[in-house]
PDB file of N, CA and C in Angstrom:
ATOM      1  N   ASN B   1       7.963   5.890  -8.299  1.00 63.00           N
ATOM      2  CA  ASN B   1       7.395   7.205  -8.458  1.00 63.00           C
ATOM      3  C   ASN B   1       5.983   7.112  -9.018  1.00 63.00           C
ATOM      4  N   HIS B   2       5.782   6.245 -10.006  1.00 73.00           N
ATOM      5  CA  HIS B   2       4.457   6.066 -10.587  1.00 73.00           C
ATOM      6  C   HIS B   2       3.514   5.411  -9.597  1.00 73.00           C
ATOM      7  N   LEU B   3       4.035   4.506  -8.772  1.00 72.00           N
ATOM      8  CA  LEU B   3       3.189   3.857  -7.786  1.00 72.00           C
ATOM      9  C   LEU B   3       2.675   4.851  -6.756  1.00 72.00           C
ATOM     10  N   VAL B   4       3.487   5.810  -6.374  1.00 71.00           N
ATOM     11  CA  VAL B   4       3.070   6.820  -5.413  1.00 71.00           C
ATOM     12  C   VAL B   4       1.925   7.650  -5.994  1.00 71.00           C
ATOM     13  N   LYS B   5       2.057   8.054  -7.245  1.00 74.00           N
ATOM     14  CA  LYS B   5       1.002   8.832  -7.893  1.00 74.00           C
ATOM     15  C   LYS B   5      -0.283   8.014  -7.997  1.00 74.00           C
ATOM     16  N   LEU B   6      -0.157   6.745  -8.348  1.00 74.00           N
ATOM     17  CA  LEU B   6      -1.336   5.892  -8.450  1.00 74.00           C
ATOM     18  C   LEU B   6      -2.002   5.686  -7.101  1.00 74.00           C
ATOM     19  N   SER B   7      -1.213   5.552  -6.037  1.00 73.00           N
ATOM     20  CA  SER B   7      -1.812   5.346  -4.722  1.00 73.00           C
ATOM     21  C   SER B   7      -2.568   6.590  -4.263  1.00 73.00           C
ATOM     22  N   ILE B   8      -2.041   7.771  -4.576  1.00 71.00           N
ATOM     23  CA  ILE B   8      -2.755   9.002  -4.225  1.00 71.00           C
ATOM     24  C   ILE B   8      -4.049   9.099  -5.023  1.00 71.00           C
ATOM     25  N   LEU B   9      -3.991   8.807  -6.310  1.00 73.00           N
ATOM     26  CA  LEU B   9      -5.196   8.840  -7.133  1.00 73.00           C
ATOM     27  C   LEU B   9      -6.218   7.815  -6.665  1.00 73.00           C
ATOM     28  N   PHE B  10      -5.741   6.646  -6.242  1.00 72.00           N
ATOM     29  CA  PHE B  10      -6.631   5.592  -5.753  1.00 72.00           C
ATOM     30  C   PHE B  10      -7.455   6.083  -4.577  1.00 72.00           C
ATOM     31  N   THR B  11      -6.808   6.721  -3.623  1.00 69.00           N
ATOM     32  CA  THR B  11      -7.528   7.151  -2.431  1.00 69.00           C
ATOM     33  C   THR B  11      -8.379   8.391  -2.665  1.00 69.00           C
ATOM     34  N   LEU B  12      -7.973   9.257  -3.582  1.00 69.00           N
ATOM     35  CA  LEU B  12      -8.741  10.472  -3.807  1.00 69.00           C
ATOM     36  C   LEU B  12      -9.957  10.259  -4.697  1.00 69.00           C
ATOM     37  N   PHE B  13      -9.908   9.274  -5.580  1.00 68.00           N
ATOM     38  CA  PHE B  13     -10.999   9.079  -6.521  1.00 68.00           C
ATOM     39  C   PHE B  13     -11.850   7.861  -6.213  1.00 68.00           C
ATOM     40  N   ILE B  14     -11.790   7.382  -4.990  1.00 68.00           N
ATOM     41  CA  ILE B  14     -12.708   6.334  -4.565  1.00 68.00           C
ATOM     42  C   ILE B  14     -14.093   6.966  -4.522  1.00 68.00           C
ATOM     43  N   PRO B  15     -15.096   6.241  -4.966  1.00 61.00           N
ATOM     44  CA  PRO B  15     -16.441   6.846  -4.961  1.00 61.00           C
ATOM     45  C   PRO B  15     -16.790   7.440  -3.592  1.00 61.00           C
ATOM     46  N   MET B  16     -17.395   8.616  -3.620  1.00 60.00           N
ATOM     47  CA  MET B  16     -17.737   9.314  -2.374  1.00 60.00           C
ATOM     48  C   MET B  16     -18.667   8.478  -1.501  1.00 60.00           C
ATOM     49  N   SER B  17     -19.563   7.699  -2.119  1.00 58.00           N
ATOM     50  CA  SER B  17     -20.486   6.888  -1.329  1.00 58.00           C
ATOM     51  C   SER B  17     -19.728   5.865  -0.490  1.00 58.00           C
ATOM     52  N   LEU B  18     -18.646   5.309  -1.031  1.00 62.00           N
ATOM     53  CA  LEU B  18     -17.845   4.342  -0.280  1.00 62.00           C
ATOM     54  C   LEU B  18     -16.983   5.044   0.756  1.00 62.00           C
ATOM     55  N   ARG B  19     -16.427   6.193   0.401  1.00 58.00           N
ATOM     56  CA  ARG B  19     -15.538   6.919   1.292  1.00 58.00           C
ATOM     57  C   ARG B  19     -16.282   7.510   2.483  1.00 58.00           C
ATOM     58  N   ASN B  20     -17.578   7.787   2.329  1.00 63.00           N
ATOM     59  CA  ASN B  20     -18.352   8.402   3.397  1.00 63.00           C
ATOM     60  C   ASN B  20     -18.901   7.402   4.405  1.00 63.00           C
ATOM     61  N   THR B  21     -18.793   6.125   4.143  1.00 72.00           N
ATOM     62  CA  THR B  21     -19.290   5.136   5.093  1.00 72.00           C
ATOM     63  C   THR B  21     -18.146   4.665   5.983  1.00 72.00           C
ATOM     64  N   MET B  22     -18.487   4.262   7.199  1.00 74.00           N
ATOM     65  CA  MET B  22     -17.473   3.776   8.135  1.00 74.00           C
ATOM     66  C   MET B  22     -16.830   2.499   7.596  1.00 74.00           C
ATOM     67  N   ILE B  23     -17.627   1.628   6.992  1.00 76.00           N
ATOM     68  CA  ILE B  23     -17.092   0.383   6.431  1.00 76.00           C
ATOM     69  C   ILE B  23     -16.133   0.696   5.286  1.00 76.00           C
ATOM     70  N   GLY B  24     -16.485   1.668   4.459  1.00 76.00           N
ATOM     71  CA  GLY B  24     -15.623   2.056   3.347  1.00 76.00           C
ATOM     72  C   GLY B  24     -14.291   2.597   3.817  1.00 76.00           C
ATOM     73  N   ARG B  25     -14.322   3.443   4.852  1.00 79.00           N
ATOM     74  CA  ARG B  25     -13.072   3.999   5.371  1.00 79.00           C
ATOM     75  C   ARG B  25     -12.207   2.921   6.003  1.00 79.00           C
ATOM     76  N   LYS B  26     -12.828   1.998   6.723  1.00 84.00           N
ATOM     77  CA  LYS B  26     -12.064   0.892   7.325  1.00 84.00           C
ATOM     78  C   LYS B  26     -11.486  -0.009   6.237  1.00 84.00           C
ATOM     79  N   LEU B  27     -12.238  -0.211   5.159  1.00 84.00           N
ATOM     80  CA  LEU B  27     -11.766  -1.030   4.049  1.00 84.00           C
ATOM     81  C   LEU B  27     -10.536  -0.409   3.397  1.00 84.00           C
ATOM     82  N   ILE B  28     -10.521   0.906   3.259  1.00 84.00           N
ATOM     83  CA  ILE B  28      -9.366   1.590   2.689  1.00 84.00           C
ATOM     84  C   ILE B  28      -8.161   1.471   3.624  1.00 84.00           C
ATOM     85  N   ILE B  29      -8.380   1.591   4.927  1.00 89.00           N
ATOM     86  CA  ILE B  29      -7.297   1.446   5.899  1.00 89.00           C
ATOM     87  C   ILE B  29      -6.722   0.035   5.841  1.00 89.00           C
ATOM     88  N   ILE B  30      -7.586  -0.962   5.785  1.00 91.00           N
ATOM     89  CA  ILE B  30      -7.125  -2.355   5.714  1.00 91.00           C
ATOM     90  C   ILE B  30      -6.364  -2.597   4.417  1.00 91.00           C
ATOM     91  N   THR B  31      -6.855  -2.040   3.313  1.00 90.00           N
ATOM     92  CA  THR B  31      -6.174  -2.193   2.024  1.00 90.00           C
ATOM     93  C   THR B  31      -4.765  -1.592   2.073  1.00 90.00           C
ATOM     94  N   GLY B  32      -4.639  -0.399   2.639  1.00 92.00           N
ATOM     95  CA  GLY B  32      -3.319   0.229   2.763  1.00 92.00           C
ATOM     96  C   GLY B  32      -2.376  -0.602   3.611  1.00 92.00           C
ATOM     97  N   ALA B  33      -2.877  -1.158   4.712  1.00 95.00           N
ATOM     98  CA  ALA B  33      -2.043  -1.982   5.592  1.00 95.00           C
ATOM     99  C   ALA B  33      -1.590  -3.259   4.888  1.00 95.00           C
ATOM    100  N   ILE B  34      -2.479  -3.884   4.137  1.00 94.00           N
ATOM    101  CA  ILE B  34      -2.123  -5.110   3.409  1.00 94.00           C
ATOM    102  C   ILE B  34      -1.069  -4.812   2.344  1.00 94.00           C
ATOM    103  N   ILE B  35      -1.218  -3.706   1.636  1.00 94.00           N
ATOM    104  CA  ILE B  35      -0.235  -3.328   0.617  1.00 94.00           C
ATOM    105  C   ILE B  35       1.125  -3.071   1.260  1.00 94.00           C
ATOM    106  N   MET B  36       1.131  -2.438   2.440  1.00 96.00           N
ATOM    107  CA  MET B  36       2.393  -2.211   3.149  1.00 96.00           C
ATOM    108  C   MET B  36       3.062  -3.532   3.527  1.00 96.00           C
ATOM    109  N   ILE B  37       2.283  -4.468   4.028  1.00 97.00           N
ATOM    110  CA  ILE B  37       2.828  -5.786   4.405  1.00 97.00           C
ATOM    111  C   ILE B  37       3.389  -6.498   3.185  1.00 97.00           C
ATOM    112  N   MET B  38       2.673  -6.426   2.070  1.00 95.00           N
ATOM    113  CA  MET B  38       3.166  -7.055   0.839  1.00 95.00           C
ATOM    114  C   MET B  38       4.490  -6.421   0.409  1.00 95.00           C
ATOM    115  N   GLY B  39       4.612  -5.101   0.529  1.00 96.00           N
ATOM    116  CA  GLY B  39       5.852  -4.423   0.179  1.00 96.00           C
ATOM    117  C   GLY B  39       7.020  -4.899   1.028  1.00 96.00           C
ATOM    118  N   ILE B  40       6.772  -5.087   2.321  1.00 97.00           N
ATOM    119  CA  ILE B  40       7.826  -5.589   3.209  1.00 97.00           C
ATOM    120  C   ILE B  40       8.242  -7.003   2.800  1.00 97.00           C
ATOM    121  N   ILE B  41       7.263  -7.845   2.517  1.00 96.00           N
ATOM    122  CA  ILE B  41       7.562  -9.228   2.104  1.00 96.00           C
ATOM    123  C   ILE B  41       8.370  -9.236   0.810  1.00 96.00           C
ATOM    124  N   PHE B  42       7.949  -8.442  -0.172  1.00 95.00           N
ATOM    125  CA  PHE B  42       8.660  -8.406  -1.449  1.00 95.00           C
ATOM    126  C   PHE B  42      10.082  -7.890  -1.280  1.00 95.00           C
ATOM    127  N   HIS B  43      10.250  -6.888  -0.418  1.00 97.00           N
ATOM    128  CA  HIS B  43      11.580  -6.343  -0.146  1.00 97.00           C
ATOM    129  C   HIS B  43      12.489  -7.426   0.438  1.00 97.00           C
ATOM    130  N   PHE B  44      11.995  -8.141   1.428  1.00 97.00           N
ATOM    131  CA  PHE B  44      12.811  -9.187   2.051  1.00 97.00           C
ATOM    132  C   PHE B  44      13.050 -10.371   1.120  1.00 97.00           C
ATOM    133  N   GLN B  45      12.125 -10.648   0.218  1.00 96.00           N
ATOM    134  CA  GLN B  45      12.378 -11.690  -0.771  1.00 96.00           C
ATOM    135  C   GLN B  45      13.485 -11.251  -1.725  1.00 96.00           C
ATOM    136  N   GLY B  46      13.484  -9.999  -2.114  1.00 96.00           N
ATOM    137  CA  GLY B  46      14.548  -9.489  -2.976  1.00 96.00           C
ATOM    138  C   GLY B  46      15.912  -9.554  -2.301  1.00 96.00           C
ATOM    139  N   LEU B  47      15.919  -9.396  -0.971  1.00 96.00           N
ATOM    140  CA  LEU B  47      17.156  -9.503  -0.211  1.00 96.00           C
ATOM    141  C   LEU B  47      17.540 -10.947   0.107  1.00 96.00           C
ATOM    142  N   ALA B  48      16.709 -11.899  -0.268  1.00 95.00           N
ATOM    143  CA  ALA B  48      16.911 -13.326  -0.022  1.00 95.00           C
ATOM    144  C   ALA B  48      16.858 -13.653   1.473  1.00 95.00           C
ATOM    145  N   ILE B  49      16.012 -12.943   2.217  1.00 95.00           N
ATOM    146  CA  ILE B  49      15.853 -13.197   3.644  1.00 95.00           C
ATOM    147  C   ILE B  49      14.688 -14.141   3.890  1.00 95.00           C
ATOM    148  N   ILE B  50      13.574 -13.947   3.177  1.00 94.00           N
ATOM    149  CA  ILE B  50      12.420 -14.831   3.341  1.00 94.00           C
ATOM    150  C   ILE B  50      11.956 -15.327   1.977  1.00 94.00           C
ATOM    151  N   GLY B  51      11.117 -16.327   2.013  1.00 86.00           N
ATOM    152  CA  GLY B  51      10.495 -16.836   0.801  1.00 86.00           C
ATOM    153  C   GLY B  51      11.152 -18.079   0.276  1.00 86.00           C
ATOM    154  N   PRO B  52      10.436 -18.764  -0.563  1.00 91.00           N
ATOM    155  CA  PRO B  52      11.035 -19.963  -1.164  1.00 91.00           C
ATOM    156  C   PRO B  52      12.118 -19.582  -2.167  1.00 91.00           C
ATOM    157  N   LYS B  53      13.148 -20.374  -2.216  1.00 91.00           N
ATOM    158  CA  LYS B  53      14.244 -20.104  -3.152  1.00 91.00           C
ATOM    159  C   LYS B  53      13.812 -20.257  -4.603  1.00 91.00           C
ATOM    160  N   SER B  54      12.689 -20.920  -4.820  1.00 93.00           N
ATOM    161  CA  SER B  54      12.202 -21.114  -6.190  1.00 93.00           C
ATOM    162  C   SER B  54      11.452 -19.879  -6.716  1.00 93.00           C
ATOM    163  N   SER B  55      11.183 -18.884  -5.850  1.00 91.00           N
ATOM    164  CA  SER B  55      10.450 -17.695  -6.255  1.00 91.00           C
ATOM    165  C   SER B  55      11.313 -16.814  -7.172  1.00 91.00           C
ATOM    166  N   PHE B  56      10.674 -16.205  -8.158  1.00 92.00           N
ATOM    167  CA  PHE B  56      11.414 -15.322  -9.069  1.00 92.00           C
ATOM    168  C   PHE B  56      11.866 -14.043  -8.362  1.00 92.00           C
ATOM    169  N   MET B  57      11.270 -13.725  -7.208  1.00 92.00           N
ATOM    170  CA  MET B  57      11.661 -12.539  -6.464  1.00 92.00           C
ATOM    171  C   MET B  57      12.850 -12.809  -5.540  1.00 92.00           C
ATOM    172  N   TYR B  58      13.112 -14.054  -5.241  1.00 94.00           N
ATOM    173  CA  TYR B  58      14.151 -14.410  -4.277  1.00 94.00           C
ATOM    174  C   TYR B  58      15.519 -14.008  -4.815  1.00 94.00           C
ATOM    175  N   SER B  59      16.242 -13.213  -4.058  1.00 94.00           N
ATOM    176  CA  SER B  59      17.586 -12.743  -4.397  1.00 94.00           C
ATOM    177  C   SER B  59      17.605 -12.024  -5.749  1.00 94.00           C
ATOM    178  N   ASN B  60      16.570 -11.234  -5.988  1.00 94.00           N
ATOM    179  CA  ASN B  60      16.428 -10.491  -7.231  1.00 94.00           C
ATOM    180  C   ASN B  60      16.474  -8.994  -6.885  1.00 94.00           C
ATOM    181  N   PRO B  61      17.595  -8.303  -7.147  1.00 95.00           N
ATOM    182  CA  PRO B  61      17.769  -6.916  -6.708  1.00 95.00           C
ATOM    183  C   PRO B  61      16.658  -5.940  -7.087  1.00 95.00           C
ATOM    184  N   PRO B  62      16.044  -6.035  -8.263  1.00 95.00           N
ATOM    185  CA  PRO B  62      14.960  -5.081  -8.536  1.00 95.00           C
ATOM    186  C   PRO B  62      13.812  -5.169  -7.525  1.00 95.00           C
ATOM    187  N   TRP B  63      13.578  -6.343  -6.963  1.00 95.00           N
ATOM    188  CA  TRP B  63      12.476  -6.488  -6.025  1.00 95.00           C
ATOM    189  C   TRP B  63      12.766  -5.848  -4.677  1.00 95.00           C
ATOM    190  N   ILE B  64      14.017  -5.533  -4.407  1.00 95.00           N
ATOM    191  CA  ILE B  64      14.337  -4.769  -3.199  1.00 95.00           C
ATOM    192  C   ILE B  64      13.707  -3.383  -3.329  1.00 95.00           C
ATOM    193  N   THR B  65      13.909  -2.765  -4.480  1.00 95.00           N
ATOM    194  CA  THR B  65      13.356  -1.439  -4.742  1.00 95.00           C
ATOM    195  C   THR B  65      11.846  -1.489  -4.911  1.00 95.00           C
ATOM    196  N   TYR B  66      11.341  -2.492  -5.636  1.00 94.00           N
ATOM    197  CA  TYR B  66       9.896  -2.610  -5.825  1.00 94.00           C
ATOM    198  C   TYR B  66       9.187  -2.749  -4.478  1.00 94.00           C
ATOM    199  N   GLY B  67       9.760  -3.525  -3.592  1.00 96.00           N
ATOM    200  CA  GLY B  67       9.163  -3.709  -2.276  1.00 96.00           C
ATOM    201  C   GLY B  67       9.061  -2.405  -1.512  1.00 96.00           C
ATOM    202  N   ILE B  68      10.105  -1.595  -1.587  1.00 95.00           N
ATOM    203  CA  ILE B  68      10.080  -0.289  -0.914  1.00 95.00           C
ATOM    204  C   ILE B  68       9.011   0.612  -1.535  1.00 95.00           C
ATOM    205  N   GLN B  69       8.921   0.607  -2.851  1.00 93.00           N
ATOM    206  CA  GLN B  69       7.925   1.435  -3.534  1.00 93.00           C
ATOM    207  C   GLN B  69       6.509   0.992  -3.183  1.00 93.00           C
ATOM    208  N   ILE B  70       6.290  -0.310  -3.133  1.00 93.00           N
ATOM    209  CA  ILE B  70       4.968  -0.835  -2.770  1.00 93.00           C
ATOM    210  C   ILE B  70       4.639  -0.465  -1.331  1.00 93.00           C
ATOM    211  N   PHE B  71       5.622  -0.565  -0.440  1.00 96.00           N
ATOM    212  CA  PHE B  71       5.418  -0.182   0.957  1.00 96.00           C
ATOM    213  C   PHE B  71       5.037   1.296   1.063  1.00 96.00           C
ATOM    214  N   ILE B  72       5.724   2.152   0.337  1.00 93.00           N
ATOM    215  CA  ILE B  72       5.429   3.590   0.368  1.00 93.00           C
ATOM    216  C   ILE B  72       4.027   3.858  -0.175  1.00 93.00           C
ATOM    217  N   SER B  73       3.648   3.169  -1.244  1.00 91.00           N
ATOM    218  CA  SER B  73       2.300   3.341  -1.795  1.00 91.00           C
ATOM    219  C   SER B  73       1.242   2.938  -0.773  1.00 91.00           C
ATOM    220  N   GLY B  74       1.464   1.826  -0.098  1.00 94.00           N
ATOM    221  CA  GLY B  74       0.529   1.390   0.934  1.00 94.00           C
ATOM    222  C   GLY B  74       0.452   2.366   2.090  1.00 94.00           C
ATOM    223  N   SER B  75       1.596   2.938   2.459  1.00 94.00           N
ATOM    224  CA  SER B  75       1.583   3.893   3.570  1.00 94.00           C
ATOM    225  C   SER B  75       0.865   5.185   3.179  1.00 94.00           C
ATOM    226  N   ILE B  76       0.948   5.575   1.922  1.00 90.00           N
ATOM    227  CA  ILE B  76       0.213   6.763   1.457  1.00 90.00           C
ATOM    228  C   ILE B  76      -1.289   6.492   1.495  1.00 90.00           C
ATOM    229  N   ILE B  77      -1.691   5.330   1.006  1.00 88.00           N
ATOM    230  CA  ILE B  77      -3.108   4.966   1.048  1.00 88.00           C
ATOM    231  C   ILE B  77      -3.596   4.938   2.490  1.00 88.00           C
ATOM    232  N   LEU B  78      -2.822   4.322   3.369  1.00 92.00           N
ATOM    233  CA  LEU B  78      -3.187   4.244   4.775  1.00 92.00           C
ATOM    234  C   LEU B  78      -3.255   5.643   5.393  1.00 92.00           C
ATOM    235  N   GLY B  79      -2.273   6.472   5.123  1.00 91.00           N
ATOM    236  CA  GLY B  79      -2.256   7.821   5.682  1.00 91.00           C
ATOM    237  C   GLY B  79      -3.436   8.664   5.227  1.00 91.00           C
ATOM    238  N   VAL B  80      -3.734   8.625   3.945  1.00 83.00           N
ATOM    239  CA  VAL B  80      -4.873   9.393   3.429  1.00 83.00           C
ATOM    240  C   VAL B  80      -6.172   8.872   4.027  1.00 83.00           C
ATOM    241  N   ALA B  81      -6.293   7.568   4.170  1.00 84.00           N
ATOM    242  CA  ALA B  81      -7.506   6.991   4.751  1.00 84.00           C
ATOM    243  C   ALA B  81      -7.670   7.401   6.208  1.00 84.00           C
ATOM    244  N   ILE B  82      -6.588   7.430   6.957  1.00 87.00           N
ATOM    245  CA  ILE B  82      -6.660   7.843   8.362  1.00 87.00           C
ATOM    246  C   ILE B  82      -7.050   9.316   8.460  1.00 87.00           C
ATOM    247  N   VAL B  83      -6.469  10.142   7.591  1.00 85.00           N
ATOM    248  CA  VAL B  83      -6.826  11.568   7.598  1.00 85.00           C
ATOM    249  C   VAL B  83      -8.299  11.745   7.236  1.00 85.00           C
ATOM    250  N   LEU B  84      -8.781  11.030   6.215  1.00 79.00           N
ATOM    251  CA  LEU B  84     -10.190  11.117   5.840  1.00 79.00           C
ATOM    252  C   LEU B  84     -11.080  10.652   6.982  1.00 79.00           C
ATOM    253  N   ASN B  85     -10.668   9.593   7.661  1.00 80.00           N
ATOM    254  CA  ASN B  85     -11.427   9.070   8.783  1.00 80.00           C
ATOM    255  C   ASN B  85     -11.493  10.103   9.909  1.00 80.00           C
ATOM    256  N   PHE B  86     -10.374  10.763  10.164  1.00 82.00           N
ATOM    257  CA  PHE B  86     -10.332  11.791  11.209  1.00 82.00           C
ATOM    258  C   PHE B  86     -11.201  12.991  10.842  1.00 82.00           C
ATOM    259  N   ILE B  87     -11.156  13.401   9.576  1.00 79.00           N
ATOM    260  CA  ILE B  87     -11.951  14.549   9.122  1.00 79.00           C
ATOM    261  C   ILE B  87     -13.446  14.245   9.230  1.00 79.00           C
ATOM    262  N   LYS B  88     -13.840  13.045   8.852  1.00 73.00           N
ATOM    263  CA  LYS B  88     -15.258  12.677   8.868  1.00 73.00           C
ATOM    264  C   LYS B  88     -15.794  12.585  10.284  1.00 73.00           C
ATOM    265  N   LYS B  89     -14.947  12.250  11.257  1.00 71.00           N
ATOM    266  CA  LYS B  89     -15.402  12.158  12.640  1.00 71.00           C
ATOM    267  C   LYS B  89     -15.643  13.527  13.249  1.00 71.00           C
ATOM    268  N   ASN B  90     -14.932  14.533  12.760  1.00 66.00           N
ATOM    269  CA  ASN B  90     -15.067  15.889  13.342  1.00 66.00           C
ATOM    270  C   ASN B  90     -16.024  16.717  12.573  1.00 66.00           C
TER     271      ASN B  90
END
């Protein structure tokens, strides 16, 4: 829940100079996508599907939930960035 609030604040309070440039908007989109991928990896490590067995996340139930939360945060960042990108083009 806190991660979702932080991800919304992250995208809304990025400096306007960065948000108004094409490179800045693409950077935010890439950041959201990377965070989503990390969330998927962490989720699967918590489920003991991927990752080294020596990892503290491997077969660790809290990381199943953390991975989902991280994925949702990344998708919010990505979604807001896409909407901002669409608004700026029109």
